[in-house]
mmCIF file of N, CA and C in Angstrom:
data_model
loop_
_atom_site.group_PDB
_atom_site.id
_atom_site.type_symbol
_atom_site.label_atom_id
_atom_site.label_comp_id
_atom_site.label_asym_id
_atom_site.label_seq_id
_atom_site.Cartn_x
_atom_site.Cartn_y
_atom_site.Cartn_z
ATOM 1 N N UNK A 1 24.947 10.530 48.461
ATOM 2 C CA UNK A 1 24.200 11.185 47.404
ATOM 3 C C UNK A 1 24.858 12.533 47.078
ATOM 4 N N UNK A 2 25.034 12.816 45.817
ATOM 5 C CA UNK A 2 25.551 14.116 45.375
ATOM 6 C C UNK A 2 24.463 15.163 45.571
ATOM 7 N N UNK A 3 24.849 16.360 46.002
ATOM 8 C CA UNK A 3 23.878 17.434 46.251
ATOM 9 C C UNK A 3 24.313 18.709 45.540
ATOM 10 N N UNK A 4 23.344 19.580 45.255
ATOM 11 C CA UNK A 4 23.690 20.882 44.693
ATOM 12 C C UNK A 4 24.362 21.707 45.784
ATOM 13 N N UNK A 5 25.131 22.709 45.385
ATOM 14 C CA UNK A 5 25.867 23.518 46.352
ATOM 15 C C UNK A 5 25.248 24.890 46.589
ATOM 16 N N UNK A 6 24.218 25.230 45.863
ATOM 17 C CA UNK A 6 23.565 26.526 46.044
ATOM 18 C C UNK A 6 22.754 26.886 44.822
ATOM 19 N N UNK A 7 22.110 28.012 44.881
ATOM 20 C CA UNK A 7 21.315 28.501 43.752
ATOM 21 C C UNK A 7 22.261 29.188 42.775
ATOM 22 N N UNK A 8 22.257 28.753 41.549
ATOM 23 C CA UNK A 8 23.159 29.291 40.539
ATOM 24 C C UNK A 8 22.579 30.457 39.763
ATOM 25 N N UNK A 9 21.286 30.675 39.857
ATOM 26 C CA UNK A 9 20.682 31.787 39.140
ATOM 27 C C UNK A 9 19.187 31.833 39.362
ATOM 28 N N UNK A 10 18.624 32.975 39.090
ATOM 29 C CA UNK A 10 17.175 33.158 39.112
ATOM 30 C C UNK A 10 16.828 33.832 37.797
ATOM 31 N N UNK A 11 16.021 33.191 36.994
ATOM 32 C CA UNK A 11 15.669 33.694 35.672
ATOM 33 C C UNK A 11 14.164 33.936 35.646
ATOM 34 N N UNK A 12 13.756 35.096 35.149
ATOM 35 C CA UNK A 12 12.330 35.418 35.113
ATOM 36 C C UNK A 12 12.034 36.292 33.910
ATOM 37 N N UNK A 13 10.791 36.258 33.494
ATOM 38 C CA UNK A 13 10.357 37.067 32.354
ATOM 39 C C UNK A 13 10.117 38.504 32.808
ATOM 40 N N UNK A 14 10.371 39.447 31.920
ATOM 41 C CA UNK A 14 10.157 40.850 32.226
ATOM 42 C C UNK A 14 9.676 41.560 30.968
ATOM 43 N N UNK A 15 8.785 42.521 31.143
ATOM 44 C CA UNK A 15 8.332 43.301 29.994
ATOM 45 C C UNK A 15 9.422 44.264 29.520
ATOM 46 N N UNK A 16 10.391 44.563 30.373
ATOM 47 C CA UNK A 16 11.503 45.448 30.049
ATOM 48 C C UNK A 16 12.761 44.910 30.729
ATOM 49 N N UNK A 17 13.419 43.887 30.158
ATOM 50 C CA UNK A 17 14.573 43.279 30.808
ATOM 51 C C UNK A 17 15.690 44.267 31.155
ATOM 52 N N UNK A 18 16.017 45.180 30.261
ATOM 53 C CA UNK A 18 17.079 46.147 30.548
ATOM 54 C C UNK A 18 16.666 47.075 31.690
ATOM 55 N N UNK A 19 15.413 47.515 31.673
ATOM 56 C CA UNK A 19 14.911 48.379 32.746
ATOM 57 C C UNK A 19 14.878 47.652 34.080
ATOM 58 N N UNK A 20 14.464 46.398 34.071
ATOM 59 C CA UNK A 20 14.443 45.608 35.306
ATOM 60 C C UNK A 20 15.853 45.408 35.843
ATOM 61 N N UNK A 21 16.802 45.127 34.953
ATOM 62 C CA UNK A 21 18.196 44.956 35.378
ATOM 63 C C UNK A 21 18.707 46.236 36.037
ATOM 64 N N UNK A 22 18.393 47.395 35.438
ATOM 65 C CA UNK A 22 18.802 48.674 36.024
ATOM 66 C C UNK A 22 18.149 48.877 37.393
ATOM 67 N N UNK A 23 16.850 48.554 37.517
ATOM 68 C CA UNK A 23 16.120 48.723 38.775
ATOM 69 C C UNK A 23 16.760 47.888 39.885
ATOM 70 N N UNK A 24 17.030 46.621 39.611
ATOM 71 C CA UNK A 24 17.651 45.756 40.610
ATOM 72 C C UNK A 24 19.034 46.271 40.998
ATOM 73 N N UNK A 25 19.786 46.783 40.039
ATOM 74 C CA UNK A 25 21.114 47.314 40.313
ATOM 75 C C UNK A 25 21.045 48.601 41.135
ATOM 76 N N UNK A 26 20.206 49.541 40.697
ATOM 77 C CA UNK A 26 20.112 50.848 41.356
ATOM 78 C C UNK A 26 19.529 50.770 42.760
ATOM 79 N N UNK A 27 18.533 49.934 42.960
ATOM 80 C CA UNK A 27 17.797 49.954 44.220
ATOM 81 C C UNK A 27 18.168 48.849 45.198
ATOM 82 N N UNK A 28 18.664 47.731 44.687
ATOM 83 C CA UNK A 28 19.000 46.621 45.570
ATOM 84 C C UNK A 28 20.469 46.220 45.500
ATOM 85 N N UNK A 29 21.216 46.833 44.589
ATOM 86 C CA UNK A 29 22.643 46.534 44.495
ATOM 87 C C UNK A 29 22.957 45.188 43.874
ATOM 88 N N UNK A 30 22.013 44.649 43.117
ATOM 89 C CA UNK A 30 22.213 43.356 42.470
ATOM 90 C C UNK A 30 22.646 43.601 41.031
ATOM 91 N N UNK A 31 23.796 43.064 40.642
ATOM 92 C CA UNK A 31 24.254 43.165 39.268
ATOM 93 C C UNK A 31 23.438 42.169 38.455
ATOM 94 N N UNK A 32 22.358 42.640 37.867
ATOM 95 C CA UNK A 32 21.424 41.768 37.159
ATOM 96 C C UNK A 32 21.698 41.823 35.664
ATOM 97 N N UNK A 33 22.381 40.824 35.154
ATOM 98 C CA UNK A 33 22.643 40.731 33.721
ATOM 99 C C UNK A 33 21.441 40.143 33.006
ATOM 100 N N UNK A 34 21.320 40.440 31.743
ATOM 101 C CA UNK A 34 20.227 39.896 30.952
ATOM 102 C C UNK A 34 20.665 38.662 30.188
ATOM 103 N N UNK A 35 19.828 38.239 29.259
ATOM 104 C CA UNK A 35 20.137 37.058 28.441
ATOM 105 C C UNK A 35 21.486 37.221 27.768
ATOM 106 N N UNK A 36 22.338 36.234 27.911
ATOM 107 C CA UNK A 36 23.621 36.230 27.228
ATOM 108 C C UNK A 36 24.688 37.114 27.854
ATOM 109 N N UNK A 37 24.361 37.852 28.910
ATOM 110 C CA UNK A 37 25.357 38.701 29.554
ATOM 111 C C UNK A 37 26.158 37.887 30.551
ATOM 112 N N UNK A 38 27.419 38.225 30.686
ATOM 113 C CA UNK A 38 28.287 37.424 31.545
ATOM 114 C C UNK A 38 28.433 37.998 32.952
ATOM 115 N N UNK A 39 27.927 39.210 33.196
ATOM 116 C CA UNK A 39 28.028 39.778 34.533
ATOM 117 C C UNK A 39 27.209 38.946 35.504
ATOM 118 N N UNK A 40 27.787 38.681 36.671
ATOM 119 C CA UNK A 40 27.067 37.923 37.681
ATOM 120 C C UNK A 40 27.121 38.671 39.002
ATOM 121 N N UNK A 41 26.144 38.436 39.823
ATOM 122 C CA UNK A 41 26.068 39.019 41.153
ATOM 123 C C UNK A 41 26.731 38.071 42.123
ATOM 124 N N UNK A 42 27.697 38.559 42.873
ATOM 125 C CA UNK A 42 28.354 37.763 43.895
ATOM 126 C C UNK A 42 27.662 38.050 45.218
ATOM 127 N N UNK A 43 26.952 37.065 45.743
ATOM 128 C CA UNK A 43 26.241 37.278 46.995
ATOM 129 C C UNK A 43 27.069 36.809 48.180
ATOM 130 N N UNK A 44 26.756 37.348 49.351
ATOM 131 C CA UNK A 44 27.421 36.939 50.583
ATOM 132 C C UNK A 44 26.935 35.554 50.989
ATOM 133 N N UNK A 45 27.819 34.771 51.566
ATOM 134 C CA UNK A 45 27.438 33.450 52.060
ATOM 135 C C UNK A 45 26.443 33.606 53.192
ATOM 136 N N UNK A 46 25.514 32.724 53.247
ATOM 137 C CA UNK A 46 24.515 32.755 54.304
ATOM 138 C C UNK A 46 23.401 31.782 53.997
ATOM 139 N N UNK A 47 22.426 31.724 54.879
ATOM 140 C CA UNK A 47 21.355 30.752 54.700
ATOM 141 C C UNK A 47 20.455 31.075 53.509
ATOM 142 N N UNK A 48 19.946 30.046 52.884
ATOM 143 C CA UNK A 48 18.962 30.163 51.821
ATOM 144 C C UNK A 48 17.817 29.223 52.155
ATOM 145 N N UNK A 49 16.626 29.764 52.247
ATOM 146 C CA UNK A 49 15.446 28.939 52.500
ATOM 147 C C UNK A 49 14.888 28.523 51.143
ATOM 148 N N UNK A 50 14.728 27.247 50.954
ATOM 149 C CA UNK A 50 14.153 26.691 49.728
ATOM 150 C C UNK A 50 12.893 25.968 50.162
ATOM 151 N N UNK A 51 11.724 26.586 49.968
ATOM 152 C CA UNK A 51 10.511 26.049 50.571
ATOM 153 C C UNK A 51 9.301 26.137 49.646
ATOM 154 N N UNK A 52 8.792 24.999 49.208
ATOM 155 C CA UNK A 52 7.522 25.010 48.487
ATOM 156 C C UNK A 52 6.395 25.419 49.437
ATOM 157 N N UNK A 53 5.492 26.229 48.950
ATOM 158 C CA UNK A 53 4.325 26.654 49.718
ATOM 159 C C UNK A 53 3.079 26.011 49.124
ATOM 160 N N UNK A 54 2.047 25.886 49.919
ATOM 161 C CA UNK A 54 0.771 25.361 49.431
ATOM 162 C C UNK A 54 0.250 26.252 48.309
ATOM 163 N N UNK A 55 -0.414 25.663 47.345
ATOM 164 C CA UNK A 55 -0.936 26.406 46.196
ATOM 165 C C UNK A 55 -1.840 27.567 46.618
ATOM 166 N N UNK A 56 -2.552 27.414 47.734
ATOM 167 C CA UNK A 56 -3.483 28.447 48.187
ATOM 168 C C UNK A 56 -2.901 29.335 49.300
ATOM 169 N N UNK A 57 -1.565 29.412 49.405
ATOM 170 C CA UNK A 57 -0.949 30.240 50.442
ATOM 171 C C UNK A 57 -1.355 31.699 50.294
ATOM 172 N N UNK A 58 -1.432 32.377 51.399
ATOM 173 C CA UNK A 58 -1.684 33.815 51.381
ATOM 174 C C UNK A 58 -0.398 34.584 51.689
ATOM 175 N N UNK A 59 0.727 33.873 51.768
ATOM 176 C CA UNK A 59 1.997 34.490 52.122
ATOM 177 C C UNK A 59 2.499 35.443 51.044
ATOM 178 N N UNK A 60 2.189 35.155 49.778
ATOM 179 C CA UNK A 60 2.505 36.068 48.687
ATOM 180 C C UNK A 60 1.380 36.009 47.667
ATOM 181 N N UNK A 61 1.297 37.008 46.757
ATOM 182 C CA UNK A 61 0.150 37.131 45.856
ATOM 183 C C UNK A 61 -0.141 35.871 45.042
ATOM 184 N N UNK A 62 -1.405 35.575 44.906
ATOM 185 C CA UNK A 62 -1.849 34.367 44.205
ATOM 186 C C UNK A 62 -1.421 34.358 42.737
ATOM 187 N N UNK A 63 -1.344 35.518 42.126
ATOM 188 C CA UNK A 63 -0.993 35.575 40.696
ATOM 189 C C UNK A 63 0.467 35.204 40.451
ATOM 190 N N UNK A 64 1.274 35.151 41.499
ATOM 191 C CA UNK A 64 2.683 34.799 41.375
ATOM 192 C C UNK A 64 2.917 33.387 41.863
ATOM 193 N N UNK A 65 3.732 32.630 41.131
ATOM 194 C CA UNK A 65 4.041 31.279 41.574
ATOM 195 C C UNK A 65 5.342 31.261 42.385
ATOM 196 N N UNK A 66 5.991 32.417 42.538
ATOM 197 C CA UNK A 66 7.223 32.487 43.294
ATOM 198 C C UNK A 66 7.343 33.851 43.961
ATOM 199 N N UNK A 67 8.225 33.948 44.948
ATOM 200 C CA UNK A 67 8.568 35.209 45.591
ATOM 201 C C UNK A 67 10.055 35.170 45.897
ATOM 202 N N UNK A 68 10.745 36.234 45.606
ATOM 203 C CA UNK A 68 12.168 36.348 45.871
ATOM 204 C C UNK A 68 12.369 36.891 47.278
ATOM 205 N N UNK A 69 13.159 36.193 48.085
ATOM 206 C CA UNK A 69 13.501 36.641 49.434
ATOM 207 C C UNK A 69 14.984 36.993 49.413
ATOM 208 N N UNK A 70 15.306 38.223 49.805
ATOM 209 C CA UNK A 70 16.688 38.690 49.796
ATOM 210 C C UNK A 70 17.129 39.051 51.203
ATOM 211 N N UNK A 71 18.320 38.579 51.595
ATOM 212 C CA UNK A 71 18.877 38.913 52.899
ATOM 213 C C UNK A 71 19.445 40.328 52.868
ATOM 214 N N UNK A 72 19.215 41.093 53.938
ATOM 215 C CA UNK A 72 19.794 42.427 54.085
ATOM 216 C C UNK A 72 20.425 42.542 55.468
ATOM 217 N N UNK A 73 21.437 43.384 55.586
ATOM 218 C CA UNK A 73 22.110 43.566 56.873
ATOM 219 C C UNK A 73 21.344 44.531 57.770
ATOM 220 N N UNK A 74 20.723 45.566 57.178
ATOM 221 C CA UNK A 74 20.028 46.587 57.950
ATOM 222 C C UNK A 74 18.706 46.903 57.272
ATOM 223 N N UNK A 75 17.645 46.298 57.756
ATOM 224 C CA UNK A 75 16.337 46.446 57.123
ATOM 225 C C UNK A 75 15.862 47.899 57.135
ATOM 226 N N UNK A 76 16.029 48.590 58.263
ATOM 227 C CA UNK A 76 15.562 49.976 58.346
ATOM 228 C C UNK A 76 16.263 50.865 57.325
ATOM 229 N N UNK A 77 17.570 50.699 57.167
ATOM 230 C CA UNK A 77 18.320 51.501 56.199
ATOM 231 C C UNK A 77 17.891 51.174 54.767
ATOM 232 N N UNK A 78 17.674 49.897 54.460
ATOM 233 C CA UNK A 78 17.241 49.505 53.119
ATOM 234 C C UNK A 78 15.850 50.053 52.820
ATOM 235 N N UNK A 79 14.945 49.940 53.784
ATOM 236 C CA UNK A 79 13.586 50.460 53.590
ATOM 237 C C UNK A 79 13.630 51.968 53.358
ATOM 238 N N UNK A 80 14.408 52.698 54.142
ATOM 239 C CA UNK A 80 14.526 54.148 53.963
ATOM 240 C C UNK A 80 15.083 54.479 52.578
ATOM 241 N N UNK A 81 16.108 53.746 52.146
ATOM 242 C CA UNK A 81 16.709 53.961 50.823
ATOM 243 C C UNK A 81 15.674 53.761 49.723
ATOM 244 N N UNK A 82 14.898 52.686 49.819
ATOM 245 C CA UNK A 82 13.891 52.402 48.805
ATOM 246 C C UNK A 82 12.780 53.450 48.811
ATOM 247 N N UNK A 83 12.315 53.818 49.983
ATOM 248 C CA UNK A 83 11.264 54.839 50.081
ATOM 249 C C UNK A 83 11.743 56.176 49.541
ATOM 250 N N UNK A 84 13.007 56.529 49.813
ATOM 251 C CA UNK A 84 13.568 57.779 49.279
ATOM 252 C C UNK A 84 13.622 57.774 47.761
ATOM 253 N N UNK A 85 13.667 56.585 47.169
ATOM 254 C CA UNK A 85 13.667 56.452 45.710
ATOM 255 C C UNK A 85 12.243 56.366 45.166
ATOM 256 N N UNK A 86 11.239 56.514 46.036
ATOM 257 C CA UNK A 86 9.850 56.484 45.598
ATOM 258 C C UNK A 86 9.265 55.092 45.460
ATOM 259 N N UNK A 87 9.910 54.103 46.045
ATOM 260 C CA UNK A 87 9.432 52.717 45.950
ATOM 261 C C UNK A 87 8.590 52.401 47.174
ATOM 262 N N UNK A 88 7.418 51.850 46.934
ATOM 263 C CA UNK A 88 6.519 51.469 48.009
ATOM 264 C C UNK A 88 7.037 50.199 48.660
ATOM 265 N N UNK A 89 7.402 50.296 49.933
ATOM 266 C CA UNK A 89 7.902 49.141 50.685
ATOM 267 C C UNK A 89 7.298 49.201 52.077
ATOM 268 N N UNK A 90 6.944 48.049 52.592
ATOM 269 C CA UNK A 90 6.274 47.974 53.882
ATOM 270 C C UNK A 90 6.975 46.964 54.783
ATOM 271 N N UNK A 91 7.323 47.382 55.991
ATOM 272 C CA UNK A 91 7.834 46.428 56.965
ATOM 273 C C UNK A 91 6.641 45.592 57.399
ATOM 274 N N UNK A 92 6.730 44.283 57.231
ATOM 275 C CA UNK A 92 5.561 43.433 57.417
ATOM 276 C C UNK A 92 5.478 42.758 58.768
ATOM 277 N N UNK A 93 6.572 42.190 59.253
ATOM 278 C CA UNK A 93 6.495 41.531 60.552
ATOM 279 C C UNK A 93 7.880 41.192 61.081
ATOM 280 N N UNK A 94 7.896 40.832 62.361
ATOM 281 C CA UNK A 94 9.116 40.378 63.021
ATOM 282 C C UNK A 94 8.828 39.043 63.668
ATOM 283 N N UNK A 95 9.743 38.122 63.492
ATOM 284 C CA UNK A 95 9.650 36.803 64.104
ATOM 285 C C UNK A 95 10.823 36.690 65.068
ATOM 286 N N UNK A 96 10.535 36.495 66.339
ATOM 287 C CA UNK A 96 11.595 36.465 67.357
ATOM 288 C C UNK A 96 12.674 35.432 67.069
ATOM 289 N N UNK A 97 12.341 34.371 66.357
ATOM 290 C CA UNK A 97 13.301 33.310 66.076
ATOM 291 C C UNK A 97 14.066 33.510 64.774
ATOM 292 N N UNK A 98 13.485 34.248 63.837
ATOM 293 C CA UNK A 98 14.048 34.329 62.491
ATOM 294 C C UNK A 98 14.565 35.718 62.128
ATOM 295 N N UNK A 99 13.822 36.768 62.455
ATOM 296 C CA UNK A 99 14.240 38.118 62.115
ATOM 297 C C UNK A 99 13.087 38.993 61.680
ATOM 298 N N UNK A 100 13.418 40.048 60.921
ATOM 299 C CA UNK A 100 12.433 41.036 60.473
ATOM 300 C C UNK A 100 12.287 40.974 58.955
ATOM 301 N N UNK A 101 11.088 41.354 58.483
ATOM 302 C CA UNK A 101 10.772 41.231 57.065
ATOM 303 C C UNK A 101 10.085 42.485 56.543
ATOM 304 N N UNK A 102 10.291 42.750 55.259
ATOM 305 C CA UNK A 102 9.603 43.838 54.566
ATOM 306 C C UNK A 102 9.238 43.347 53.170
ATOM 307 N N UNK A 103 8.240 43.990 52.561
ATOM 308 C CA UNK A 103 7.776 43.585 51.224
ATOM 309 C C UNK A 103 7.759 44.770 50.263
ATOM 310 N N UNK A 104 8.068 44.460 49.017
ATOM 311 C CA UNK A 104 7.960 45.390 47.906
ATOM 312 C C UNK A 104 7.772 44.581 46.634
ATOM 313 N N UNK A 105 7.615 45.262 45.517
ATOM 314 C CA UNK A 105 7.503 44.598 44.216
ATOM 315 C C UNK A 105 8.470 45.246 43.251
ATOM 316 N N UNK A 106 8.954 44.438 42.291
ATOM 317 C CA UNK A 106 9.822 44.996 41.263
ATOM 318 C C UNK A 106 8.950 45.673 40.203
ATOM 319 N N UNK A 107 9.541 46.292 39.175
ATOM 320 C CA UNK A 107 8.737 47.004 38.175
ATOM 321 C C UNK A 107 7.729 46.123 37.436
ATOM 322 N N UNK A 108 7.933 44.810 37.405
ATOM 323 C CA UNK A 108 6.991 43.905 36.752
ATOM 324 C C UNK A 108 5.938 43.376 37.713
ATOM 325 N N UNK A 109 5.968 43.842 38.962
ATOM 326 C CA UNK A 109 4.996 43.394 39.950
ATOM 327 C C UNK A 109 5.366 42.107 40.657
ATOM 328 N N UNK A 110 6.591 41.622 40.446
ATOM 329 C CA UNK A 110 7.035 40.411 41.129
ATOM 330 C C UNK A 110 7.293 40.724 42.603
ATOM 331 N N UNK A 111 6.817 39.876 43.509
ATOM 332 C CA UNK A 111 6.992 40.149 44.934
ATOM 333 C C UNK A 111 8.425 39.897 45.396
ATOM 334 N N UNK A 112 8.902 40.795 46.255
ATOM 335 C CA UNK A 112 10.225 40.674 46.859
ATOM 336 C C UNK A 112 10.042 40.822 48.361
ATOM 337 N N UNK A 113 10.675 39.931 49.100
ATOM 338 C CA UNK A 113 10.678 40.035 50.546
ATOM 339 C C UNK A 113 12.105 40.284 50.991
ATOM 340 N N UNK A 114 12.292 41.275 51.838
ATOM 341 C CA UNK A 114 13.600 41.566 52.410
ATOM 342 C C UNK A 114 13.641 40.959 53.801
ATOM 343 N N UNK A 115 14.774 40.335 54.147
ATOM 344 C CA UNK A 115 14.890 39.619 55.411
ATOM 345 C C UNK A 115 16.157 40.047 56.130
ATOM 346 N N UNK A 116 15.984 40.642 57.313
ATOM 347 C CA UNK A 116 17.102 40.915 58.192
ATOM 348 C C UNK A 116 17.115 39.815 59.237
ATOM 349 N N UNK A 117 18.139 38.978 59.178
ATOM 350 C CA UNK A 117 18.210 37.827 60.084
ATOM 351 C C UNK A 117 18.313 38.258 61.544
ATOM 352 N N UNK A 118 17.767 37.459 62.409
ATOM 353 C CA UNK A 118 17.870 37.693 63.845
ATOM 354 C C UNK A 118 19.347 37.731 64.214
ATOM 355 N N UNK A 119 19.735 38.727 65.010
ATOM 356 C CA UNK A 119 21.116 38.836 65.442
ATOM 357 C C UNK A 119 21.981 39.713 64.579
ATOM 358 N N UNK A 120 21.447 40.234 63.458
ATOM 359 C CA UNK A 120 22.248 41.147 62.605
ATOM 360 C C UNK A 120 22.382 42.487 63.243
#
């Protein structure tokens, strides 16, 4: 069976696409191009969890049908960087088998989870 090789993009609606692109670039280092732009973000190779959740999950806000999970090398440094920029971010939990996690939202209120893998 032929299989996909990875996620080719994440597209979402924004009340201010240019502002959101700047926010992702300035605070998370993601080169976020808008509609019709050719700039792409080159991510590091690593695991990607692709997991449907139950409709009534409490893992992320009910008003959202998705949550973006981003891998980071140093969660404490990323959290400090975001907090220094005035962004509300909370270290949420640590899983001995998987790693550490933190939560924040983008300017449109979309949930973002930061993940520092176990062993980083």
